PDB file of C-alpha atoms in Angstrom:
ATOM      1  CA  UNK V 507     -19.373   3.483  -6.058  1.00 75.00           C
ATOM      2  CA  UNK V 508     -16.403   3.765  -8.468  1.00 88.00           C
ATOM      3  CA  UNK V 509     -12.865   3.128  -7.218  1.00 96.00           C
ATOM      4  CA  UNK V 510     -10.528   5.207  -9.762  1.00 96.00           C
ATOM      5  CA  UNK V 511      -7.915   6.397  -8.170  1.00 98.00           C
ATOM      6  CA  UNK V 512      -5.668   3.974  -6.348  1.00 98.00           C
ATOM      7  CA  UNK V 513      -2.663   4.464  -4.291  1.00 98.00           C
ATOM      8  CA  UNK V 514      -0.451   1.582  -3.755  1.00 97.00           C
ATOM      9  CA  UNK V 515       1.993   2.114  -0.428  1.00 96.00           C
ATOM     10  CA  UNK V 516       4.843  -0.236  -0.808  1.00 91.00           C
ATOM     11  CA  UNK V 517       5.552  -0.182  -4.791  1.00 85.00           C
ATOM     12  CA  UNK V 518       8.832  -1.597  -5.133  1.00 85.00           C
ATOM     13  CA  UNK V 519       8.741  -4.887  -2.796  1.00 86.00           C
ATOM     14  CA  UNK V 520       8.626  -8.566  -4.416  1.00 90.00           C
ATOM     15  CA  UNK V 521       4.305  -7.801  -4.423  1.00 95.00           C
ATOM     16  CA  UNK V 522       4.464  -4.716  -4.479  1.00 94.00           C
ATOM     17  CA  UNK V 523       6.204  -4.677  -7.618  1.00 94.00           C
ATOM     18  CA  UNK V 524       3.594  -7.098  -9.309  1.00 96.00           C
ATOM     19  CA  UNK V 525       0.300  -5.239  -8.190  1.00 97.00           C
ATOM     20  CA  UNK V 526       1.501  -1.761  -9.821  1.00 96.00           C
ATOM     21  CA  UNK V 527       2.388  -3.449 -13.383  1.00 96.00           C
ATOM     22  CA  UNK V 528      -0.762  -5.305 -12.814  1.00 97.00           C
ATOM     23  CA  UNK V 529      -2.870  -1.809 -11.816  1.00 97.00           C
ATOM     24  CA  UNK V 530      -1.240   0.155 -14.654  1.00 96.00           C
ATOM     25  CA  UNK V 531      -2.239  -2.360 -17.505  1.00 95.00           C
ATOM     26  CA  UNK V 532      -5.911  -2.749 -16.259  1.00 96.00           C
ATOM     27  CA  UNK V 533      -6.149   0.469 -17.768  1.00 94.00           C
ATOM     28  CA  UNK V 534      -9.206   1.648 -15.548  1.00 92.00           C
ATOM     29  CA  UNK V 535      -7.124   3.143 -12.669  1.00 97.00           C
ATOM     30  CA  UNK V 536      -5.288   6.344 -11.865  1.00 97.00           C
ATOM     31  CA  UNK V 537      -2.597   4.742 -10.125  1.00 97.00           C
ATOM     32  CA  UNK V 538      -0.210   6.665  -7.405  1.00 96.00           C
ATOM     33  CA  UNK V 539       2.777   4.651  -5.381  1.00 96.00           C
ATOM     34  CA  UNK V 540       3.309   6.465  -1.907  1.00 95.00           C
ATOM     35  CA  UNK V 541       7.126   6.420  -0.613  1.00 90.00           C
ATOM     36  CA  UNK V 542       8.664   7.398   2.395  1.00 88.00           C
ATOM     37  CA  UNK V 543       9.731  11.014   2.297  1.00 84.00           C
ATOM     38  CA  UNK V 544      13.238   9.528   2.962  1.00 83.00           C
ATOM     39  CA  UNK V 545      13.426   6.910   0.212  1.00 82.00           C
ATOM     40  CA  UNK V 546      15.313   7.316  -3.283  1.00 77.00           C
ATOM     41  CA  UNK V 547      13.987   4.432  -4.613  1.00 79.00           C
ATOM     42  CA  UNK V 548      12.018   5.341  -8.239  1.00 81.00           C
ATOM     43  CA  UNK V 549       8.988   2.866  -9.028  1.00 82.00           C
ATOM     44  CA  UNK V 550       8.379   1.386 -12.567  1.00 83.00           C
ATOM     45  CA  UNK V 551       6.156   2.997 -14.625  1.00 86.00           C
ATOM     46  CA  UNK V 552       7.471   6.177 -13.183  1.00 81.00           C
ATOM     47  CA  UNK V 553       5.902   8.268 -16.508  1.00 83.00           C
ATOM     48  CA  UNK V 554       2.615   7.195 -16.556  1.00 88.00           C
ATOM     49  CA  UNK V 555       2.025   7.383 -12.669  1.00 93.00           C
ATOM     50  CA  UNK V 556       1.611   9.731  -9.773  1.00 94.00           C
ATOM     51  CA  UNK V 557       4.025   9.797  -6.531  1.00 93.00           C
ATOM     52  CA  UNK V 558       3.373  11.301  -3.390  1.00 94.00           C
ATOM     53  CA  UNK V 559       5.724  11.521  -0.399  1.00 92.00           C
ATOM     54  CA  UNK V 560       4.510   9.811   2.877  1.00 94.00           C
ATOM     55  CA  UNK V 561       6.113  10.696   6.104  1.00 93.00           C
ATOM     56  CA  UNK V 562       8.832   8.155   7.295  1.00 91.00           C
ATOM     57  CA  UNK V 563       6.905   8.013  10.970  1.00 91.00           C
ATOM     58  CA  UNK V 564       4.040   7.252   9.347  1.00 94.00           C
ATOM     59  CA  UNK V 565       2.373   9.055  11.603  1.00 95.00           C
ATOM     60  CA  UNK V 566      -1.770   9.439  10.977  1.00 96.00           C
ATOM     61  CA  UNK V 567      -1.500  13.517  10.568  1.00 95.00           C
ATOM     62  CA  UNK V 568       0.832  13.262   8.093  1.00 94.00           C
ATOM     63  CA  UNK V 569      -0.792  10.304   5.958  1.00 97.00           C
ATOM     64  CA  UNK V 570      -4.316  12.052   6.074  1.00 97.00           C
ATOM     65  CA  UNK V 571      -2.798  14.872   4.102  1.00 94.00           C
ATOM     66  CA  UNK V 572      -0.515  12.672   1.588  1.00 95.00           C
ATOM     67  CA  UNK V 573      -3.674   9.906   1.105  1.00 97.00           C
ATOM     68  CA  UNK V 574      -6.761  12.852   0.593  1.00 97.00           C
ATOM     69  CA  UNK V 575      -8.018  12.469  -2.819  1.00 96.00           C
ATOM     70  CA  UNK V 576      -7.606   8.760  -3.159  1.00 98.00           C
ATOM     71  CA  UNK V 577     -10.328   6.006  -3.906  1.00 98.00           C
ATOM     72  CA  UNK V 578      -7.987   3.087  -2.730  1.00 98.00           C
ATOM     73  CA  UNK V 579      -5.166   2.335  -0.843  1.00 98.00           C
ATOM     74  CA  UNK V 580      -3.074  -0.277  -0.824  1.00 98.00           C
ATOM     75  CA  UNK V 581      -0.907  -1.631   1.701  1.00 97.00           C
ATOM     76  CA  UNK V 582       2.014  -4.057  -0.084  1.00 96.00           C
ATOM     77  CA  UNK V 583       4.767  -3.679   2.545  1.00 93.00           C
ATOM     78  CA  UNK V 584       5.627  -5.796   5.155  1.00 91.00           C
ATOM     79  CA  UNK V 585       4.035  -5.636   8.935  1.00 92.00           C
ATOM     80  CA  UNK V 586       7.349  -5.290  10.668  1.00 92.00           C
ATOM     81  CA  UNK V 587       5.414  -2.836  12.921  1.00 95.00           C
ATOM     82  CA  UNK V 588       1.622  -2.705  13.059  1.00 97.00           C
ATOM     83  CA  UNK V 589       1.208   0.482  14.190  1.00 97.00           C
ATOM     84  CA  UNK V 590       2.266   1.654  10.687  1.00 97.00           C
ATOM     85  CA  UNK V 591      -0.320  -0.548   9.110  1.00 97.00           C
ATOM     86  CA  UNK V 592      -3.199   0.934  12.201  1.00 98.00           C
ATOM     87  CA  UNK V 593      -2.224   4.414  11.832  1.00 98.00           C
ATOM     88  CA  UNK V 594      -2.536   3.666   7.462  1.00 98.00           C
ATOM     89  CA  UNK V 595      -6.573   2.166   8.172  1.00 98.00           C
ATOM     90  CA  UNK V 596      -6.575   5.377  10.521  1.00 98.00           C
ATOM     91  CA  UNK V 597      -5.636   7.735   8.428  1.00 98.00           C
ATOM     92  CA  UNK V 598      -7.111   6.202   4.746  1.00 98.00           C
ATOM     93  CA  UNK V 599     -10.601   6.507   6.839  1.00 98.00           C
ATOM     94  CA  UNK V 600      -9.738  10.330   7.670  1.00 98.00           C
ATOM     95  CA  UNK V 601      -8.676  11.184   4.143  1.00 98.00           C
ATOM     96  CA  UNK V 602     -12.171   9.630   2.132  1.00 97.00           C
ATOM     97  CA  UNK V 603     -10.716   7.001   0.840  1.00 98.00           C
ATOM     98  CA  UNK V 604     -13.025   4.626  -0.055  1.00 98.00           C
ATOM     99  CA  UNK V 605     -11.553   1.399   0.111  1.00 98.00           C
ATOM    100  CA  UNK V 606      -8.704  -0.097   2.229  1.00 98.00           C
ATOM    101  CA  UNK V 607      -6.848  -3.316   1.308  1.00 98.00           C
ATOM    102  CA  UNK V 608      -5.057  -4.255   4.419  1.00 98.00           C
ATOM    103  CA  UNK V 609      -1.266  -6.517   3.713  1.00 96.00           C
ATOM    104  CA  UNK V 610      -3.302  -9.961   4.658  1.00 94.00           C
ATOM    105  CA  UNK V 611      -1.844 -11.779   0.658  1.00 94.00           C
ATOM    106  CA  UNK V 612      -0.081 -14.483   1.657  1.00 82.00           C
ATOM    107  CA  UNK V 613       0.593 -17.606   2.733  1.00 89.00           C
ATOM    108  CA  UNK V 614      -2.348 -18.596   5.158  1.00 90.00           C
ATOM    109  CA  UNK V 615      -5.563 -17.201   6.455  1.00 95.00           C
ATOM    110  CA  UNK V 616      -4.629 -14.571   9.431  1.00 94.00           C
ATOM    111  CA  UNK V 617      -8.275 -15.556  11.033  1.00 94.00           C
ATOM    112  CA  UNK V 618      -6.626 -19.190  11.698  1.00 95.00           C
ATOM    113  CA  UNK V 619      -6.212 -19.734  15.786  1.00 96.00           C
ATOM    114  CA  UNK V 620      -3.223 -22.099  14.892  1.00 97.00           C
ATOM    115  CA  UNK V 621      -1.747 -19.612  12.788  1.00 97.00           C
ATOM    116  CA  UNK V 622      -2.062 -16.564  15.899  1.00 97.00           C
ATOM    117  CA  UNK V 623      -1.032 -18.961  18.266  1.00 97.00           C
ATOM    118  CA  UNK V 624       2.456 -19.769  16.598  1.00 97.00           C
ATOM    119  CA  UNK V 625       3.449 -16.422  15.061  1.00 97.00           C
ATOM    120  CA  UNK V 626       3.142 -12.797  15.751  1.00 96.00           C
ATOM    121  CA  UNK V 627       2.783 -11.982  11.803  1.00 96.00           C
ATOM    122  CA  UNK V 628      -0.790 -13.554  11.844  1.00 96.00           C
ATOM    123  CA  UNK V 629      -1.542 -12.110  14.705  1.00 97.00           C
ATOM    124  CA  UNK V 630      -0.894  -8.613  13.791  1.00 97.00           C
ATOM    125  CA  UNK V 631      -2.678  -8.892  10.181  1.00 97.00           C
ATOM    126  CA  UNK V 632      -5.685  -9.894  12.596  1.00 97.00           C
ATOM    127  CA  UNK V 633      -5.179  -7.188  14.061  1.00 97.00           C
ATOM    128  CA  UNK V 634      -5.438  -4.837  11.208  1.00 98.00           C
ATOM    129  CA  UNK V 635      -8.313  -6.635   9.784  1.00 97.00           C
ATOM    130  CA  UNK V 636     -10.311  -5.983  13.082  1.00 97.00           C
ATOM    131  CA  UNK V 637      -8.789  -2.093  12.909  1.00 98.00           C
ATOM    132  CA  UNK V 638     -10.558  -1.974   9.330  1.00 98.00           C
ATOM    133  CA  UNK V 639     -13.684  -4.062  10.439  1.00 98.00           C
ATOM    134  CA  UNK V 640     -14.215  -1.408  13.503  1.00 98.00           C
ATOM    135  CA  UNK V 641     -13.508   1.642  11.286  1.00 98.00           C
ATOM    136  CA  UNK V 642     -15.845   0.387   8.497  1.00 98.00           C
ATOM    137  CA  UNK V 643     -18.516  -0.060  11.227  1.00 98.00           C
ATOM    138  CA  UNK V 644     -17.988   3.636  12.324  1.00 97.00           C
ATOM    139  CA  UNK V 645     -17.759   5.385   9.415  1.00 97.00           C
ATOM    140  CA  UNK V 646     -20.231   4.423   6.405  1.00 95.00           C
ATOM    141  CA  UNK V 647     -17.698   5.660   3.446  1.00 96.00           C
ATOM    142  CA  UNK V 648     -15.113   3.628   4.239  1.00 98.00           C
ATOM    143  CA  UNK V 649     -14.874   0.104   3.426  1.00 98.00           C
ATOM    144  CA  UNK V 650     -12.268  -2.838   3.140  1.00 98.00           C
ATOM    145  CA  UNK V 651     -11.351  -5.847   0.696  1.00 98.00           C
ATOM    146  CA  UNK V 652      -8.796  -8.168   2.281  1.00 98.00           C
ATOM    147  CA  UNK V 653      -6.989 -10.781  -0.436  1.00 98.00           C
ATOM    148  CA  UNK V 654      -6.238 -14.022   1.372  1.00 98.00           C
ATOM    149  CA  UNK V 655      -3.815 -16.363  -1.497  1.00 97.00           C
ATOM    150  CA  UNK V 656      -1.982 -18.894  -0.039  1.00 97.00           C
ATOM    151  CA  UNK V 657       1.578 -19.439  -0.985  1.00 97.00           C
ATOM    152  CA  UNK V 658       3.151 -16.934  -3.167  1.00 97.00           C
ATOM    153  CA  UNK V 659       4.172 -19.741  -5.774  1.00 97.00           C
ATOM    154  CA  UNK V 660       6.444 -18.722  -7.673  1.00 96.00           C
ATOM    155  CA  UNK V 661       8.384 -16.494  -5.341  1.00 94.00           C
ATOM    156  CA  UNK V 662       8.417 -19.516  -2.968  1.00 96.00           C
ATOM    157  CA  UNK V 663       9.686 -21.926  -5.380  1.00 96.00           C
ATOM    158  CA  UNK V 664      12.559 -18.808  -6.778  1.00 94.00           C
ATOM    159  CA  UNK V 665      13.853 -19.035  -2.606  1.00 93.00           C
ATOM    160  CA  UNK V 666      13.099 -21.607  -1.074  1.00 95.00           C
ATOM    161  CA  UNK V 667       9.683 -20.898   0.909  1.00 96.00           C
ATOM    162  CA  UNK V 668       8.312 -23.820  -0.517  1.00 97.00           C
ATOM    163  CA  UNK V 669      11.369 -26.584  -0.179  1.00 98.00           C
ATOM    164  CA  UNK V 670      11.438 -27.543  -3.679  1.00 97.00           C
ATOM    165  CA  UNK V 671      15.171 -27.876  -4.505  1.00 96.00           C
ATOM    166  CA  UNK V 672      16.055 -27.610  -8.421  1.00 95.00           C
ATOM    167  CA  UNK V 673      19.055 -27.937  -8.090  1.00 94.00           C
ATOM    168  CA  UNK V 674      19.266 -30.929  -5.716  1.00 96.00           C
ATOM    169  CA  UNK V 675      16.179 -32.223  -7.495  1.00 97.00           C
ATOM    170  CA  UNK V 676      14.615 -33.077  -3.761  1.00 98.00           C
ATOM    171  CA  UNK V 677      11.366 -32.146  -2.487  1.00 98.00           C
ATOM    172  CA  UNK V 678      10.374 -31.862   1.057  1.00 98.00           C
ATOM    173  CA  UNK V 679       7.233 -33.378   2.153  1.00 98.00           C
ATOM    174  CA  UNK V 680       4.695 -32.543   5.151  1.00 98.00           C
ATOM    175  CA  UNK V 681       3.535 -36.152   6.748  1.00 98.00           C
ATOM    176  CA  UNK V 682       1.994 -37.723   3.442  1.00 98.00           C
ATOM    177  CA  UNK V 683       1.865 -34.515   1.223  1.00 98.00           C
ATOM    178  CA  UNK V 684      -1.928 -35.335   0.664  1.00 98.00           C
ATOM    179  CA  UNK V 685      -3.304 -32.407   1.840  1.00 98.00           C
ATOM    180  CA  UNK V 686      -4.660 -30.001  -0.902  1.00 98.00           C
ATOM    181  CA  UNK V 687      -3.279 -26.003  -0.557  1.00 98.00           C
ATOM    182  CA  UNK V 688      -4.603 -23.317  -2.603  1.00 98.00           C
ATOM    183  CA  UNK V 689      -1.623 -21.276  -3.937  1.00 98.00           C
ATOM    184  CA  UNK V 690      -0.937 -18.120  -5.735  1.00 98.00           C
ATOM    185  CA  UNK V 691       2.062 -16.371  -8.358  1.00 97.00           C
ATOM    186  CA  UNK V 692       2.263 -12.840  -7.873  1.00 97.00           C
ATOM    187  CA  UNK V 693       0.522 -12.590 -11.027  1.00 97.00           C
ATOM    188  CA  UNK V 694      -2.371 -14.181 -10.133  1.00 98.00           C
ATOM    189  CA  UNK V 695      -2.713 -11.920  -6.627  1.00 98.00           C
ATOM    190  CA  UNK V 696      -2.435  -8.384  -8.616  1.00 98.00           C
ATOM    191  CA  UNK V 697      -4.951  -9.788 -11.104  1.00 98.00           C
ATOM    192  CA  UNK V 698      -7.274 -10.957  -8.073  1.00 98.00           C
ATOM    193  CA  UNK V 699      -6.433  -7.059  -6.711  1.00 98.00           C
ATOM    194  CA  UNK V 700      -8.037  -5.627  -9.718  1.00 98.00           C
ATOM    195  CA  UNK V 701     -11.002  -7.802 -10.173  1.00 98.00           C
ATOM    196  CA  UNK V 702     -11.657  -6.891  -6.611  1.00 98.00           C
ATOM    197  CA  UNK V 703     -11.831  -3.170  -6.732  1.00 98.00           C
ATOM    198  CA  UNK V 704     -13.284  -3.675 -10.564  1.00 98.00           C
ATOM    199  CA  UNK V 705     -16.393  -4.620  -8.241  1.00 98.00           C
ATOM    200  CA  UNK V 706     -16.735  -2.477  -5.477  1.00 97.00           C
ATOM    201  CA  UNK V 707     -20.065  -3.313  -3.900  1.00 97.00           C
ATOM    202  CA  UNK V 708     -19.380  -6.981  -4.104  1.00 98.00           C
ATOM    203  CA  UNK V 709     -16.315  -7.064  -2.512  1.00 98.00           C
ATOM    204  CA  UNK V 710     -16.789  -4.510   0.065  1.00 98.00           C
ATOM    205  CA  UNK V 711     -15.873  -5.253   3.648  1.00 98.00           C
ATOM    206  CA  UNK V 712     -15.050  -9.019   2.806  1.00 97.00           C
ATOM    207  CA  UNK V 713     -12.259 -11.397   3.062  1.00 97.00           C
ATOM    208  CA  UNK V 714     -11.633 -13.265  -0.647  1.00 98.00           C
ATOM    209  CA  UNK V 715     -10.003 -16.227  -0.993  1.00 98.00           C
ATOM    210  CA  UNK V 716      -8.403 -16.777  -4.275  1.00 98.00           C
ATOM    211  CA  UNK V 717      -5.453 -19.007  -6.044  1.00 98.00           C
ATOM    212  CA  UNK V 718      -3.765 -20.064  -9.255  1.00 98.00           C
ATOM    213  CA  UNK V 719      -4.528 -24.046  -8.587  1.00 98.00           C
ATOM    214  CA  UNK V 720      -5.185 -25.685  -5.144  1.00 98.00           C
ATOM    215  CA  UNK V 721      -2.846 -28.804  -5.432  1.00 98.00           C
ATOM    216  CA  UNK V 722      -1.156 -31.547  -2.831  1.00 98.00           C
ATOM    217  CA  UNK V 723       2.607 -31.490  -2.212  1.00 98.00           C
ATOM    218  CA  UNK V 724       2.722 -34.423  -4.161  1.00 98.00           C
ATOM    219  CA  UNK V 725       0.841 -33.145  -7.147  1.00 98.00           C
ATOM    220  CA  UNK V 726       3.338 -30.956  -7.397  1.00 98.00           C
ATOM    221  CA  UNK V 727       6.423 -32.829  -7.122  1.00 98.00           C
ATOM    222  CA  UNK V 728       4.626 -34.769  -9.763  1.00 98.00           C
ATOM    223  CA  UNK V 729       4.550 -31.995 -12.136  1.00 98.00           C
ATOM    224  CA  UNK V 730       8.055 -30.961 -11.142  1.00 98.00           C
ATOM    225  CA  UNK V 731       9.150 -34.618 -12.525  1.00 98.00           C
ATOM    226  CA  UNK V 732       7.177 -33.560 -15.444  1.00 98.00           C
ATOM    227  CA  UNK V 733       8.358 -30.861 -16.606  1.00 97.00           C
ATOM    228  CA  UNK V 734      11.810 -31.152 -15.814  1.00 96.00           C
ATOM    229  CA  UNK V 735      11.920 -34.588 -17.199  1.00 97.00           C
ATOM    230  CA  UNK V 736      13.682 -36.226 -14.028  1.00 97.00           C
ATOM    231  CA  UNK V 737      12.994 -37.849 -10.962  1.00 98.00           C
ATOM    232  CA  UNK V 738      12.722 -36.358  -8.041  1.00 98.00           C
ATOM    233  CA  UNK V 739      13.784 -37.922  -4.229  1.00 98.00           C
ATOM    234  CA  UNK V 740      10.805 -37.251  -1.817  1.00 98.00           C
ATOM    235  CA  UNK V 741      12.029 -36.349   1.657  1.00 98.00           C
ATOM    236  CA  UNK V 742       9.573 -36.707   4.706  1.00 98.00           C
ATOM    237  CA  UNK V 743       8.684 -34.408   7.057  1.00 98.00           C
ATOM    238  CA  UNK V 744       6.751 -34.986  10.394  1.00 98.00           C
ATOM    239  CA  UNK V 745       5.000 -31.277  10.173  1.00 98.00           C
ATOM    240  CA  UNK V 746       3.926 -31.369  14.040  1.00 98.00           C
ATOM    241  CA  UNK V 747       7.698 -32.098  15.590  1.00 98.00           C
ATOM    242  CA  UNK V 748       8.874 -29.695  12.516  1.00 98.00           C
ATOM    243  CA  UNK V 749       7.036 -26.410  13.535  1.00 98.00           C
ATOM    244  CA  UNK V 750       7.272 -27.439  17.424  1.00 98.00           C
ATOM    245  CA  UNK V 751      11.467 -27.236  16.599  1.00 97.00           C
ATOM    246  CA  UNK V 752      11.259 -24.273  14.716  1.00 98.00           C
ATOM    247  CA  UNK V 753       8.769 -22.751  17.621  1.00 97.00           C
ATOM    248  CA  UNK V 754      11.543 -23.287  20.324  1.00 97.00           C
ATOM    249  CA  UNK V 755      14.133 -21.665  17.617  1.00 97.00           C
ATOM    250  CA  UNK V 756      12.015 -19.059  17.363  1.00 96.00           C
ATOM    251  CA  UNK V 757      11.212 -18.368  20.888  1.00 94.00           C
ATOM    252  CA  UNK V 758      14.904 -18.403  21.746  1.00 96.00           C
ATOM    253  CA  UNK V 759      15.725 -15.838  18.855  1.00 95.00           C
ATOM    254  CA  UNK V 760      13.789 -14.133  16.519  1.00 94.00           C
ATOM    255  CA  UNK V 761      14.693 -15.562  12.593  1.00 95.00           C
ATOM    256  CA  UNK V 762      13.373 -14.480   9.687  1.00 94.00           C
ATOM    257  CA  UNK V 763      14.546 -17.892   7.938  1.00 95.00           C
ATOM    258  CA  UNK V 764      12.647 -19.735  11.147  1.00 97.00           C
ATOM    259  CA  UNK V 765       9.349 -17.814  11.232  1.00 96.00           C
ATOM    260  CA  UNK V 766       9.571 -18.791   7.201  1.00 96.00           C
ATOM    261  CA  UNK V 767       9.439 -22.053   7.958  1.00 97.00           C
ATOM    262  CA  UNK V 768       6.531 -22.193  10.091  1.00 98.00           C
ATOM    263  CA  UNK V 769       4.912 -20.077   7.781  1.00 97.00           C
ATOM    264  CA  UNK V 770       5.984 -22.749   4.796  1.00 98.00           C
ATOM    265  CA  UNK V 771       4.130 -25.442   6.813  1.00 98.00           C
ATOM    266  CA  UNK V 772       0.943 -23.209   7.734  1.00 98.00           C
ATOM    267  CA  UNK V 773       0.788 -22.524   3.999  1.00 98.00           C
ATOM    268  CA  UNK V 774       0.818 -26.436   3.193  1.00 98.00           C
ATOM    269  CA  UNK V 775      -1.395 -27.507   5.300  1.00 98.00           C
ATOM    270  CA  UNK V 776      -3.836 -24.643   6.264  1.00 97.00           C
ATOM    271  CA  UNK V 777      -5.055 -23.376   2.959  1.00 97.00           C
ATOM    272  CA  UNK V 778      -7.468 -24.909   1.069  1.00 98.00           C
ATOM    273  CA  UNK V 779      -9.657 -22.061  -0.164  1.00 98.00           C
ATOM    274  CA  UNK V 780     -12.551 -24.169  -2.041  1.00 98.00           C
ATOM    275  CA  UNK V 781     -13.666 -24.982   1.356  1.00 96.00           C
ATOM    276  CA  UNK V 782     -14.125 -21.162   2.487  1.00 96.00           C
ATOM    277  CA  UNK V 783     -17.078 -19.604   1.953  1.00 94.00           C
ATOM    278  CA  UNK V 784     -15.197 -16.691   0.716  1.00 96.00           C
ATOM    279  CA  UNK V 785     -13.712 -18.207  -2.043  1.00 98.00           C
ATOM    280  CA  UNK V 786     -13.793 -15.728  -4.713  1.00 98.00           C
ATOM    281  CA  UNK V 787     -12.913 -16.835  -7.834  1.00 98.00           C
ATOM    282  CA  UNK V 788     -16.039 -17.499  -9.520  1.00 98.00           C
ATOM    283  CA  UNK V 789     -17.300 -13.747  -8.057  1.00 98.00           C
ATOM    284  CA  UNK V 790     -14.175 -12.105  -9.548  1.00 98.00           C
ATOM    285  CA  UNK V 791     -14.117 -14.082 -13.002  1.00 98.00           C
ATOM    286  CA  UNK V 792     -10.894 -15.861 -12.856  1.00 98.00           C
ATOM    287  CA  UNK V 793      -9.938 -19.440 -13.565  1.00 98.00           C
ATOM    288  CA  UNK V 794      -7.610 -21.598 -12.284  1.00 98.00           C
ATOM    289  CA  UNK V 795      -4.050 -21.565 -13.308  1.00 98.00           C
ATOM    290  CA  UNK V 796      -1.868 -24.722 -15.167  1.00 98.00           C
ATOM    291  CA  UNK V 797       0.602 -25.948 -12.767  1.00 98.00           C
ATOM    292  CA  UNK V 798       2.957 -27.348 -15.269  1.00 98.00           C
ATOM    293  CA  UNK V 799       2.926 -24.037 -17.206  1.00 97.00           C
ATOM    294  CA  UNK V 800       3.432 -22.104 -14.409  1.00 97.00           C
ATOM    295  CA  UNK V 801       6.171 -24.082 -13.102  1.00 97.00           C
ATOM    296  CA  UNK V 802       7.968 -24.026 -17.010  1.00 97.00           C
ATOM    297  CA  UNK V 803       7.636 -20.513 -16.969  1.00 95.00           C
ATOM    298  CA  UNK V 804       8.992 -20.006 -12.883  1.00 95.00           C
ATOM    299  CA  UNK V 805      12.004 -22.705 -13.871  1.00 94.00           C
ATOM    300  CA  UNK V 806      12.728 -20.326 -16.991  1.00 91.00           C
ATOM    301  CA  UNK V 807      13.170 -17.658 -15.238  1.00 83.00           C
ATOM    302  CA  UNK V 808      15.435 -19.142 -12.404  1.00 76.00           C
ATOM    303  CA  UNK V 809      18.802 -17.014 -11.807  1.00 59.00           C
ATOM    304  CA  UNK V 810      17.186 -13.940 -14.310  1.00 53.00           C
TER     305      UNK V 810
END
C-alpha cells in the first residue's frame, strides 16, 4: 500500500506549521493543506502545494467530497470540539482515504486513566482513537497511525509549558525531578510523521511512541546551566497538591493557562516512552536527539 497523497487539515498552527515543511521536503508526497471555506489564511509553500476548501461546519457530507482522492489525512488542529475530529475519521473513511492520523502528538499518552480522569482533552483524543479503531475494524481500507511525543520541547520551553524561566534563570521542579520523560521539538514529530506513513504496513492501526531524548527535569536544568553558562535556582514542586489546585481552578472555570498546567505535570511525569511497547523509534529509523544542541538552537531563537 503506498500513501502518496497527503492532506494535512490544520496547516498553519504551531504543528501544523512544522509537519507541512517537514512533508514538502521528504520529497515523496503530494501534499494538500485543507482550510475552512471561511479562512484567508495562505499556508507556506503555497506554490508547490495543493489547497482545497473544507466546509466551516465540518460537517461529514461536505468533508467526503473535499477529502476524495486522498491517501492520508492529517489532523494538526486543536480538539476544541470532537465532533469535528469524529465527523473528519467519518468522513476520511467515506472518501478512501487510506490512512488517518488522529491529533493525539503531544504531551502525554491519551490511553492514560490519570490523564482522562483530570482533563477533558485526553479524554476526547480517546475518544477519537476508539472512533478510528471502530472504523478501521469496519471497513478493511481504512487504517490509522496515531503519534504519541511527549512534550513539544521546544515550543514548551519558547512559552512557558515547561517552567523553565530564561530570563529569571529558575527552573521548576516536580517532587525530586527524577523521573525520566520522553520529549519531542516539532521537528522531531513531523520527521516521526513521515517515517510513519514512509511505512505503511508497519505502522498501520498502531499507536507510536517516539521522542528527541527521554531526560529527568534535572537533566535538563543541568544542561540549561550548561549551555547558558550560569547557574540556575531549582524551585520545588509537590506535583500531587499542584495538579489537585489547578483541578479545583479548573473545575470552577475553564483556563486554558490552568488545563496547561496539568498538562505540564502529566507530560513530566507520565511519559516515558522506552517503557511502551510501542516505542517506535528503532521501527521508524530515527535516533535520539542532543539535548544541549537542541536547547542552543531553541535559546537562539528566543524572541525571533
Amino acid at each position: 500500500m503506498a500513501l502518496n497523497k497527503v492532506c494535512l487539515v490544520g496547516g498553519n498552527g504551531n504543528l501544523g506549521t512544522v509537519l507541512l515543511e517537514g512533508l514538502v521536503k521528504a520529497g515523496d508526497f503530494s501534499v494538500t493543506v485543507a482550510r475552512r471555506a471561511s479562512s484567508t489564511s495562505k499556508p507556506a509553500h503555497a506554490d508547490s502545494i495543493s489547497q482545497i476548501a473544507i466546509p466551516d461546519d465540518m460537517s461529514v457530507d461536505g468533508l467526503v467530497e473535499a477529502l476524495r482522492g486522498q491517501d492520508v489525512v492529517i489532523a494538526s488542529f486543536p480538539l476544541n470540539d470532537v465532533n469535528q475530529h469524529l465527523h473528519l475519521v467519518e468522513a476520511a473513511a467515506k472518501a478512501g482515504v487510506k490512512r488517518f492520523v488522529p491529533a493525539d502528538f503531544g504531551s502525554c499518552d491519551a490511553a492514560s486513566p490519570n490523564a482522562q480522569r483530570l482533563l477533558k482533552l485526553y479524554r476526547d483524543k480517546d475518544l477519537v482513537r476508539q472512533k478510528c479503531e471502530e472504523v478501521a475494524a469496519a471497513n478493511g481500507d481504512f487504517s490509522w497511525t496515531a503519534i504519541v511525543c511527549g512534550h513539544f520541547f521546544d515550543y514548551g520551553v519558547h512559552d512557558g509549558l515547561l517552567h523553565l524561566d530564561l530570563e529569571s534563570k529558575t527552573a521548576d521542579i516536580l517532587d525530586d525531578g527524577t523521573v525520566k520523560a520522553s520529549a519531542s521539538t516539532l521537528r522531531r514529530v513531523a520527521q516521526g510523521t513521515v517515517a510513519a506513513l514512509r511505512r505503511p504496513e508497519a505502522t498501520r492501526n498502531r499507536t507510536l511512541y517516539i521522542q528527541s531524548f527521554c531526560k529527568t527535569q534535572l537533566e535538563v536544568v543541568e544542561a540549561m546551566e550548561r549551555v547558558t553558562g550560569v547557574p540556575w535556582t531549582r524551585r520545588t514542586i509537590d506535583s500531587k497538591s499542584y495538579v489537585e489546585e489547578a483541578s479545583r481552578k479548573l473545575e470552577a472555570e475553564f483556563s486554558k493557562h490552568v488545563l496547561e498546567e496539568i498538562v505540564f505535570v502529566l507530560g513530566a511525569l507520565e511519559a516515558d516512552w522506552t517503557k511502551e511497547e510501542g516505542f517506535a523509534m528503532e521501527l521508524l529509523e530515527l535516533e535520539d536527539e542532543n539535548l544541549d544542541e537542541v536547547l542552543v538552537e531553541v535559546i537562539a531563537g528566543m524572541g525571533k
